[in-house]
CSV table of C-alpha atoms in Angstrom, one decimal:
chain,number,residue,atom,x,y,z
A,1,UNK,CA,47.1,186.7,-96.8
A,2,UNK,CA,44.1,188.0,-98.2
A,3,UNK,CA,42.4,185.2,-98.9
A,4,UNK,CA,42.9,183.8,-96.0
A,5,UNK,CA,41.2,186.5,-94.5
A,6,UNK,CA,38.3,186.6,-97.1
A,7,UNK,CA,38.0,182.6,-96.4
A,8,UNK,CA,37.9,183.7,-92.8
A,9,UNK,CA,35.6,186.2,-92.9
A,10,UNK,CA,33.5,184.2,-95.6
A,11,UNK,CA,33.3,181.0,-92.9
A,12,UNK,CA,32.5,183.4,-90.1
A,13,UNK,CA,29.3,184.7,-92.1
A,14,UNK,CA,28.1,181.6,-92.7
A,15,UNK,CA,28.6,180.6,-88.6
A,16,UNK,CA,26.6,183.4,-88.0
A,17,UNK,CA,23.8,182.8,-90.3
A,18,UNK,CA,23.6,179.4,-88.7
A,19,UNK,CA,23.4,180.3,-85.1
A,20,UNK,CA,20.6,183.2,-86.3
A,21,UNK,CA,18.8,180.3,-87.8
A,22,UNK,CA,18.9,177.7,-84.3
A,23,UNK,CA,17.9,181.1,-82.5
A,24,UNK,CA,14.5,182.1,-84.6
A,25,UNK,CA,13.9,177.8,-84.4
A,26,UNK,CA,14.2,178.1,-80.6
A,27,UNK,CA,12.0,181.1,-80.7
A,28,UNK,CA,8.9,181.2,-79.0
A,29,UNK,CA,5.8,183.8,-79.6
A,30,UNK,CA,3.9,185.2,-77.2
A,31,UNK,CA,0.3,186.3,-76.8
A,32,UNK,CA,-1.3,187.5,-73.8
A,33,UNK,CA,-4.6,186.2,-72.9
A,34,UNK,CA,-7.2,188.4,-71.6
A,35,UNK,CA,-9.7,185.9,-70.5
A,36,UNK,CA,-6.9,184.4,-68.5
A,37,UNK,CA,-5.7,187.6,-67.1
A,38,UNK,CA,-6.2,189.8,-64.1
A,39,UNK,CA,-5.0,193.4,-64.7
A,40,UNK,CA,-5.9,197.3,-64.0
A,41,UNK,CA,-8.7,198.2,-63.5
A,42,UNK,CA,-10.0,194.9,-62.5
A,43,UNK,CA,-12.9,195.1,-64.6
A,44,UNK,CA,-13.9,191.8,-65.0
A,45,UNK,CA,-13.5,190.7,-61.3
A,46,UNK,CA,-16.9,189.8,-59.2
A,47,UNK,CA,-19.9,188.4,-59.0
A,48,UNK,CA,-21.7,189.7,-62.1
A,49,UNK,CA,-22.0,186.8,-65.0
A,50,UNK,CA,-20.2,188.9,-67.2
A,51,UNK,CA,-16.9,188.5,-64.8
A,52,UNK,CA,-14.0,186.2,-65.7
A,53,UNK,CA,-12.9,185.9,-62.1
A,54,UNK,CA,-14.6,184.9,-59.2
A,55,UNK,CA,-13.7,186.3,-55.1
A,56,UNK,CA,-13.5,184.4,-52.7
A,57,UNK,CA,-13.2,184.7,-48.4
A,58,UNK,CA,-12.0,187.9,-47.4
A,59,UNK,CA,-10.2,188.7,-51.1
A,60,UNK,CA,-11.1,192.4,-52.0
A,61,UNK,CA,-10.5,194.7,-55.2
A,62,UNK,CA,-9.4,198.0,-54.9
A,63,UNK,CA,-7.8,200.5,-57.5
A,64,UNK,CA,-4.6,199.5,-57.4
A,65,UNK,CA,-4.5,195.8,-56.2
A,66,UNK,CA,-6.7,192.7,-55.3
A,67,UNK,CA,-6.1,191.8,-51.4
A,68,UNK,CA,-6.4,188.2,-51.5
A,69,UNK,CA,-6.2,188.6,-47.1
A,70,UNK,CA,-5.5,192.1,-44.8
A,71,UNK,CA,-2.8,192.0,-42.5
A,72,UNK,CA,-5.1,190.5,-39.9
A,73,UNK,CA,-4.8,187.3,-38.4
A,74,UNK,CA,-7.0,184.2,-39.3
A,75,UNK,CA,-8.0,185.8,-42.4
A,76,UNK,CA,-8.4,183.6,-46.0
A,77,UNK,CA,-9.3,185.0,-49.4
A,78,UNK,CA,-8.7,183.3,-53.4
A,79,UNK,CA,-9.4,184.6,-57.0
A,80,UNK,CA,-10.7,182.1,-59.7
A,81,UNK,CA,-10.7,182.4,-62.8
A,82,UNK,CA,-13.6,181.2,-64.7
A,83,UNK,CA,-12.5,180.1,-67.7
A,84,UNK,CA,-10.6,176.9,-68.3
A,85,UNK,CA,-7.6,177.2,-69.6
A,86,UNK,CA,-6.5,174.7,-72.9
A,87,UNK,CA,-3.3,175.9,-73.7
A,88,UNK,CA,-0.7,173.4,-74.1
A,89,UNK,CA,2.6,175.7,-73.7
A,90,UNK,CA,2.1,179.0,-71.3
A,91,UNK,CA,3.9,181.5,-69.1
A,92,UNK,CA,1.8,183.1,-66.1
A,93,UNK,CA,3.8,186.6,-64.7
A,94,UNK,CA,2.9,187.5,-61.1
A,95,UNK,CA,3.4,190.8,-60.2
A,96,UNK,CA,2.7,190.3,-56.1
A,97,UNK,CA,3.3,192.4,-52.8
A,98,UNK,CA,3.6,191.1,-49.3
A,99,UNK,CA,4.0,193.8,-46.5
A,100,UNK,CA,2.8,194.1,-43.0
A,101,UNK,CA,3.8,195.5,-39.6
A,102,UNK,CA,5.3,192.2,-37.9
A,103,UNK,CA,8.7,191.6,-38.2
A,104,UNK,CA,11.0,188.9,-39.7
A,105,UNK,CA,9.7,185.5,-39.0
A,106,UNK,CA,6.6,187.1,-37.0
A,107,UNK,CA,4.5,187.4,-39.9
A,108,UNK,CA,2.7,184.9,-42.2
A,109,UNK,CA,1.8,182.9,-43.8
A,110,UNK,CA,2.2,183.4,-47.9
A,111,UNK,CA,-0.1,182.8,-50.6
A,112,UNK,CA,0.0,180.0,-53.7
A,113,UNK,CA,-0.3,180.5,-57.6
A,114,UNK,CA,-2.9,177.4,-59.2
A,115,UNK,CA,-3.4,175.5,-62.2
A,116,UNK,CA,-5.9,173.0,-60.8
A,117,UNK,CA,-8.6,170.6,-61.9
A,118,UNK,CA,-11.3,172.6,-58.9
A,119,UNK,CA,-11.2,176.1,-58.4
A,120,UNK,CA,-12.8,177.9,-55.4
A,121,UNK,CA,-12.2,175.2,-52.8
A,122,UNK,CA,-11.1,177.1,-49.6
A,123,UNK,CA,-8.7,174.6,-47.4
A,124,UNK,CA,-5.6,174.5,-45.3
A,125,UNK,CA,-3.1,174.8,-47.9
A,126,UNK,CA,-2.8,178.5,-48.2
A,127,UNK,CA,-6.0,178.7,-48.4
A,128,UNK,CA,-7.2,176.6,-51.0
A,129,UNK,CA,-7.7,172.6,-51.0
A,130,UNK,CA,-5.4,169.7,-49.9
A,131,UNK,CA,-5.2,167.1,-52.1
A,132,UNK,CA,-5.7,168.7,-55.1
A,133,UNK,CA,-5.2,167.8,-58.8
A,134,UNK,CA,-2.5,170.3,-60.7
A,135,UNK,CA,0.0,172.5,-59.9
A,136,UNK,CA,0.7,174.4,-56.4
A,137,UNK,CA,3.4,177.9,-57.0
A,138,UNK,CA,3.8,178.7,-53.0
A,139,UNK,CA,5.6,181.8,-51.7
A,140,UNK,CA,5.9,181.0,-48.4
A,141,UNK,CA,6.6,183.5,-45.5
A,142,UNK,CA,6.6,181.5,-42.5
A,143,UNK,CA,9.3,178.7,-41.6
A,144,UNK,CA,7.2,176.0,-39.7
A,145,UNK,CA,9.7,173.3,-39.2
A,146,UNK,CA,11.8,174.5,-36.5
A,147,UNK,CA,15.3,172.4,-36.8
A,148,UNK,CA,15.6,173.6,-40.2
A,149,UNK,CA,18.9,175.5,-40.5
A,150,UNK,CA,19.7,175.6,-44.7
A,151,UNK,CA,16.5,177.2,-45.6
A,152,UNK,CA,16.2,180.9,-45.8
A,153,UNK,CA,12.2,182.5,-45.7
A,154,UNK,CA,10.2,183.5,-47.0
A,155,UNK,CA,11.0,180.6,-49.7
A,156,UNK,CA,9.3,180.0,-53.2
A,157,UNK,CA,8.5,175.8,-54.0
A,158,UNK,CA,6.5,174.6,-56.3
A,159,UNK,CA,4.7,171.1,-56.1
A,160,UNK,CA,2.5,168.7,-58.7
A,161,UNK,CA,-0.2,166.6,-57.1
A,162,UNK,CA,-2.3,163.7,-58.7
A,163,UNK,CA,-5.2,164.0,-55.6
A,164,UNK,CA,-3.0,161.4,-53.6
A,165,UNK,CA,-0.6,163.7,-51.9
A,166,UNK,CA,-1.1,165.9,-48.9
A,167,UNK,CA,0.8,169.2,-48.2
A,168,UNK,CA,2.9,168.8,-44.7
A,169,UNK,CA,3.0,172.0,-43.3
A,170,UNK,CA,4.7,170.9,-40.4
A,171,UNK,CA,7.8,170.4,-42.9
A,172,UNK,CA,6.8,173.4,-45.5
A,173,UNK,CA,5.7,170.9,-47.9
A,174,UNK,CA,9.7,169.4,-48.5
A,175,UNK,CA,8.7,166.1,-48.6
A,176,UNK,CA,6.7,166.9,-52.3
A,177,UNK,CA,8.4,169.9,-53.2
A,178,UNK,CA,9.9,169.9,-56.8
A,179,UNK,CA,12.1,172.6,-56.5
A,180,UNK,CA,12.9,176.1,-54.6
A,181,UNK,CA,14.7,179.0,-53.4
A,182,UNK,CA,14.7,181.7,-50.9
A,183,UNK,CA,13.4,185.0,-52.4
A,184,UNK,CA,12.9,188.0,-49.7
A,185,UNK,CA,10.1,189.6,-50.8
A,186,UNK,CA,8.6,191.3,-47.7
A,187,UNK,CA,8.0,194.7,-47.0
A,188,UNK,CA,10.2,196.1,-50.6
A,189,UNK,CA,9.7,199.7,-51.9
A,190,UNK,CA,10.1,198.6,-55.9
A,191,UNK,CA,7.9,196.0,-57.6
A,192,UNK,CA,8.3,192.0,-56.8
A,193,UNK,CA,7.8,189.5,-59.8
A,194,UNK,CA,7.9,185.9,-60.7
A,195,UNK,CA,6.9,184.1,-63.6
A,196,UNK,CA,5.7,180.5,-64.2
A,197,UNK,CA,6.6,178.9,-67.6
A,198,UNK,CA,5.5,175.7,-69.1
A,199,UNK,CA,7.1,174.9,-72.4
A,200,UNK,CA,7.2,171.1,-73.9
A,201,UNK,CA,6.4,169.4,-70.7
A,202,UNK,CA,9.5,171.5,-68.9
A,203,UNK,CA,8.4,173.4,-65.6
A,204,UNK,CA,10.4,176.8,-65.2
A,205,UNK,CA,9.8,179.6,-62.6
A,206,UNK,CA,11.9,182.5,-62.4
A,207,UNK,CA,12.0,185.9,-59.8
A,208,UNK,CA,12.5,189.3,-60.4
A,209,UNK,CA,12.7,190.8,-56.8
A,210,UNK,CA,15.6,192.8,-56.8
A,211,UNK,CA,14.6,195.6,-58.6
A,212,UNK,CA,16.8,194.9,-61.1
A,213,UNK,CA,14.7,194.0,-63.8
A,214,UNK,CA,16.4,190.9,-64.3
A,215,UNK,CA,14.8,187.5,-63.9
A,216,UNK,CA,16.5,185.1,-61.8
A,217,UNK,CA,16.5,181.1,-61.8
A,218,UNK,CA,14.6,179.3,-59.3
A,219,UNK,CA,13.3,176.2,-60.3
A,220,UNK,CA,13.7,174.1,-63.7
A,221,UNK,CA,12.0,170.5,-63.7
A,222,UNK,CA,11.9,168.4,-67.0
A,223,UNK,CA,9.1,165.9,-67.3
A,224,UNK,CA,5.9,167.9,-65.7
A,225,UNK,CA,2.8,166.6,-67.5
A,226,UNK,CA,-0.2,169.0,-67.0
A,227,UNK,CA,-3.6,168.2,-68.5
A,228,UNK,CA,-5.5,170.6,-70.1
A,229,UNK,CA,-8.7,172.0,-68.9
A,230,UNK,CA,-7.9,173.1,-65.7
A,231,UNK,CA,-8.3,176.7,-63.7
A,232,UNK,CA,-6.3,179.2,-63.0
A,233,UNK,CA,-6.4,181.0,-59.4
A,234,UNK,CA,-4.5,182.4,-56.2
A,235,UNK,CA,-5.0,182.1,-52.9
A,236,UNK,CA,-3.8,183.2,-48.9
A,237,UNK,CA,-4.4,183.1,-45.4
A,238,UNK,CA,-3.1,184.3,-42.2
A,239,UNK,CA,-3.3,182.7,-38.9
A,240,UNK,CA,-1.9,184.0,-35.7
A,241,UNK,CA,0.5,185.7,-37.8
A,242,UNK,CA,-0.1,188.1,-41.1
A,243,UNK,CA,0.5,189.5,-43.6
A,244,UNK,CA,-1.0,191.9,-46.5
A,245,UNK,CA,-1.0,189.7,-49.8
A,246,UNK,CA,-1.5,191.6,-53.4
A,247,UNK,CA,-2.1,190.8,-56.4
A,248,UNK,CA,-1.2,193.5,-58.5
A,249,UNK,CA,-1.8,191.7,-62.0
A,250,UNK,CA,-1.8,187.8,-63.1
A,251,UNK,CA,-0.5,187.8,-66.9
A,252,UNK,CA,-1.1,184.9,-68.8
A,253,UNK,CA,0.5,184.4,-72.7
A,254,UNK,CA,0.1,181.8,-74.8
A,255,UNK,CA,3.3,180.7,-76.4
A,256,UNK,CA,4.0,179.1,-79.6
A,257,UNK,CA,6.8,176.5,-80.1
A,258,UNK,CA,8.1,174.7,-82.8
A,259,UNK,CA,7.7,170.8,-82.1
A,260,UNK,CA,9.3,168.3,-83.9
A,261,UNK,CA,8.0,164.9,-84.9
A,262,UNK,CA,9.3,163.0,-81.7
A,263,UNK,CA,8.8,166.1,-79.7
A,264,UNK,CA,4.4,165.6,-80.7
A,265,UNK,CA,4.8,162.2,-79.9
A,266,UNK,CA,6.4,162.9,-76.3
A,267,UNK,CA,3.9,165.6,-75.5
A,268,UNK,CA,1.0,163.7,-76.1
A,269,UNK,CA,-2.5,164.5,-73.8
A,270,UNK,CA,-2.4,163.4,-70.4
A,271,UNK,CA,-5.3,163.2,-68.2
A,272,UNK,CA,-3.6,163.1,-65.1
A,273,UNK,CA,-0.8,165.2,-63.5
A,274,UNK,CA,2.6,163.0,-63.0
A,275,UNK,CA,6.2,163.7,-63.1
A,276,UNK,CA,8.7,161.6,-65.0
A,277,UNK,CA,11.2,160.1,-63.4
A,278,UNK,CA,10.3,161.6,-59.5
A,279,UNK,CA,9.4,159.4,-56.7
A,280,UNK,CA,7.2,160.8,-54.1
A,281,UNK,CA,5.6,159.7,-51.0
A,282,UNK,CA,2.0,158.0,-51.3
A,283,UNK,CA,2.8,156.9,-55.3
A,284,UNK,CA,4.1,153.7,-55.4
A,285,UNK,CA,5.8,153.0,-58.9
A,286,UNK,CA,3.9,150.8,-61.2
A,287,UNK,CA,5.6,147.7,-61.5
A,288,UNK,CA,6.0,146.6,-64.9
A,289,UNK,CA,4.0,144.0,-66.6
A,290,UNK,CA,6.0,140.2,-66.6
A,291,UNK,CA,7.0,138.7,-69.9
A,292,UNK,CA,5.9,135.3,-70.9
A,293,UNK,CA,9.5,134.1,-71.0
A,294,UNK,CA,9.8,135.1,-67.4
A,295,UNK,CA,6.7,134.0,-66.1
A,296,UNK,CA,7.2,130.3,-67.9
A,297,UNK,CA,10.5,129.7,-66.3
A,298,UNK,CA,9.2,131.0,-62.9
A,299,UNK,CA,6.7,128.3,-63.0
A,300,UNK,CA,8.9,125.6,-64.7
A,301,UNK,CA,11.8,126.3,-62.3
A,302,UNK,CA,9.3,126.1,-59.3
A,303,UNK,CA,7.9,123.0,-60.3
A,304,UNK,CA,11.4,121.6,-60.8
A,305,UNK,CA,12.4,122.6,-57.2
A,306,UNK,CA,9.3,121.2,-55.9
A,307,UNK,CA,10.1,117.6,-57.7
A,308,UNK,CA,13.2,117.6,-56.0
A,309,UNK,CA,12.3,118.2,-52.5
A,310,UNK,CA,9.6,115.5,-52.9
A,311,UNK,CA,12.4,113.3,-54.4
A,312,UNK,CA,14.6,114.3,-50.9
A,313,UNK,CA,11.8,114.1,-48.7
A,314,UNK,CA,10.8,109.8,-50.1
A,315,UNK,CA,13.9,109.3,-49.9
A,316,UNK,CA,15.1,110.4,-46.2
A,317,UNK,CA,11.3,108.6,-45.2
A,318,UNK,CA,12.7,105.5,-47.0
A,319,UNK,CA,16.0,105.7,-44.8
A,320,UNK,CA,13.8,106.3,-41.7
A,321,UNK,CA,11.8,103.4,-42.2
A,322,UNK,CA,15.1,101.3,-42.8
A,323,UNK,CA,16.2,102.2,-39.8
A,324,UNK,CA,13.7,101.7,-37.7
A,325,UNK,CA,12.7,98.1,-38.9
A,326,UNK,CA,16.5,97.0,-37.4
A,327,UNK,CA,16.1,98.8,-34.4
A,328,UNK,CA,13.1,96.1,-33.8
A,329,UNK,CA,14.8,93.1,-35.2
């Protein structure tokens, strides 16, 4: 009996010392990023050359936050970073607040988290530019389509656009969204979060909103190819509704993952933004290349059929003319 219980105790070491081992592999180190980073006291926010992000619209720095637009209607504000960002794995945490004096579903409109090719653009897609080339993070207040019943705002969606697509407000951008979920973030007495991760081409956002300290799931979409290069920014606007949107910090960390062999292979550079495997309006899948076999006995089996209907057709002329010369004689 005892050793069976040394063999068992023996065999259970050992289990443990493997799963230890898979966990440090899966383990991923993380570094935050100051140049891509906007936290207290906002130092290096403005117009000076020294600053690392830029204002933009009606966006304002205080002590505390950066208003990217009051609670005033038709109002539009953004902050750029200036620096490109060539990291190929990283995790951005948002630490936001919405609040405002109108009440649920009278207020509006959100604001968007970017990793885009063109920075300070203003446009109609929470305030920054349509068609744009990157990745779109919207927290959206405001439910625009009206016969929607499932959807509960204000509502988190994330989208990846090539410069083809367009964002359909009149829909809440459904028809390119990647991913979602309802997160009530308006008007809360402890501090709202969510975090954007992008690890070995796998896009993952989470929310801490509860005041829980607990990050929840929200969206998790293999096969998001980001290039390199690109900017880093936030933007809002209010119409005939608002809403107060802050930025209270923008974290960025650079983390570090083991890759295998295949894995370096997979995650080679791309220069343009695509998603495997998801069909979306406006992109047309490329139709692949035809092989020589194929396109031989295309041709060989069309000129075959063509033959024969030449063949048919002499031959029912012949019959004609047959037929005809009796009629006469």
């Amino acid at each position: 009996m005892a050793a069976v219980a040394r063999w068992w105790r023996a065999g259970l070491a050992g289990l443990l010392v493997l799963l230890l081992r898979g966990a440090r592999a899966e383990q991923t180190e993380e570094h935050l990023k100051r140049e891509h980073s906007l936290t207290k006291p906002y130092q290096g926010v403005g117009s000076s050359s020294s600053s690392l992000w830029d204002l933009m619209g009606n966006a304002m720095v205080t002590t505390q936050y950066v208003r990217l637009t009051p609670d005033m209607q038709s109002k539009q504000g953004a902050v750029w970073n200036r620096v490109p960002c060539y990291l190929r794995d990283w995790e951005m945490q948002v630490h936001f607040k919405i609040h405002g004096q109108g009440k649920k579903n009278l207020n509006g409109d959100g604001f968007a988290i970017w990793y885009t090719k063109d920075r300070m653009q203003p446009g109609p897609v929470f305030g920054s530019k349509d068609h744009f080339l990157g990745l779109g993070v919207f927290v959206d207040t405001y439910p625009n389509e009206e016969k929607q019943q499932e959807r509960v705002f204000p509502y988190i969606s994330a989208m990846v656009n090539n410069g083809s697509l367009t964002y359909d407000h009149d829909r809440d951008g459904r028809p390119t969204e990647l991913g979602g979920c309802t997160a009530m973030v308006r008007n809360l007495n402890h501090d709202t979060f969510f975090v954007i991760r992008y690890v070995k081409r796998r896009l993952t956002i989470m929310i801490d909103i509860d005041g829980k300290h607990e990050w929840r799931d929200c969206i998790d979409m293999p096969g998001v190819h980001l290039p390199r290069g690109y900017f880093f920014g936030t933007s809002s606007v209010t119409g005939d509704l608002s809403d107060n949107h802050d930025i209270i910090s923008l974290k960025l960390y650079q983390l570090t993952v083991e890759r295998s062999p295949e894995e370096e292979k997979r995650d080679k550079e791309v220069f343009l933004p695509i998603v495997d495997n998801m069909k979306l309006p406006g992109v047309e899948a490329p139709l692949e290349p035809m092989s020589g076999l194929a396109l031989f006995l295309i041709v060989f089996f069309s000129l075959v059929a063509l033959v024969f209907a030449i063949v048919i057709g002499v031959i029912v002329y012949n019959k004609w003319q047959e037929q005809s010369r009796k009629r006469f004689y």
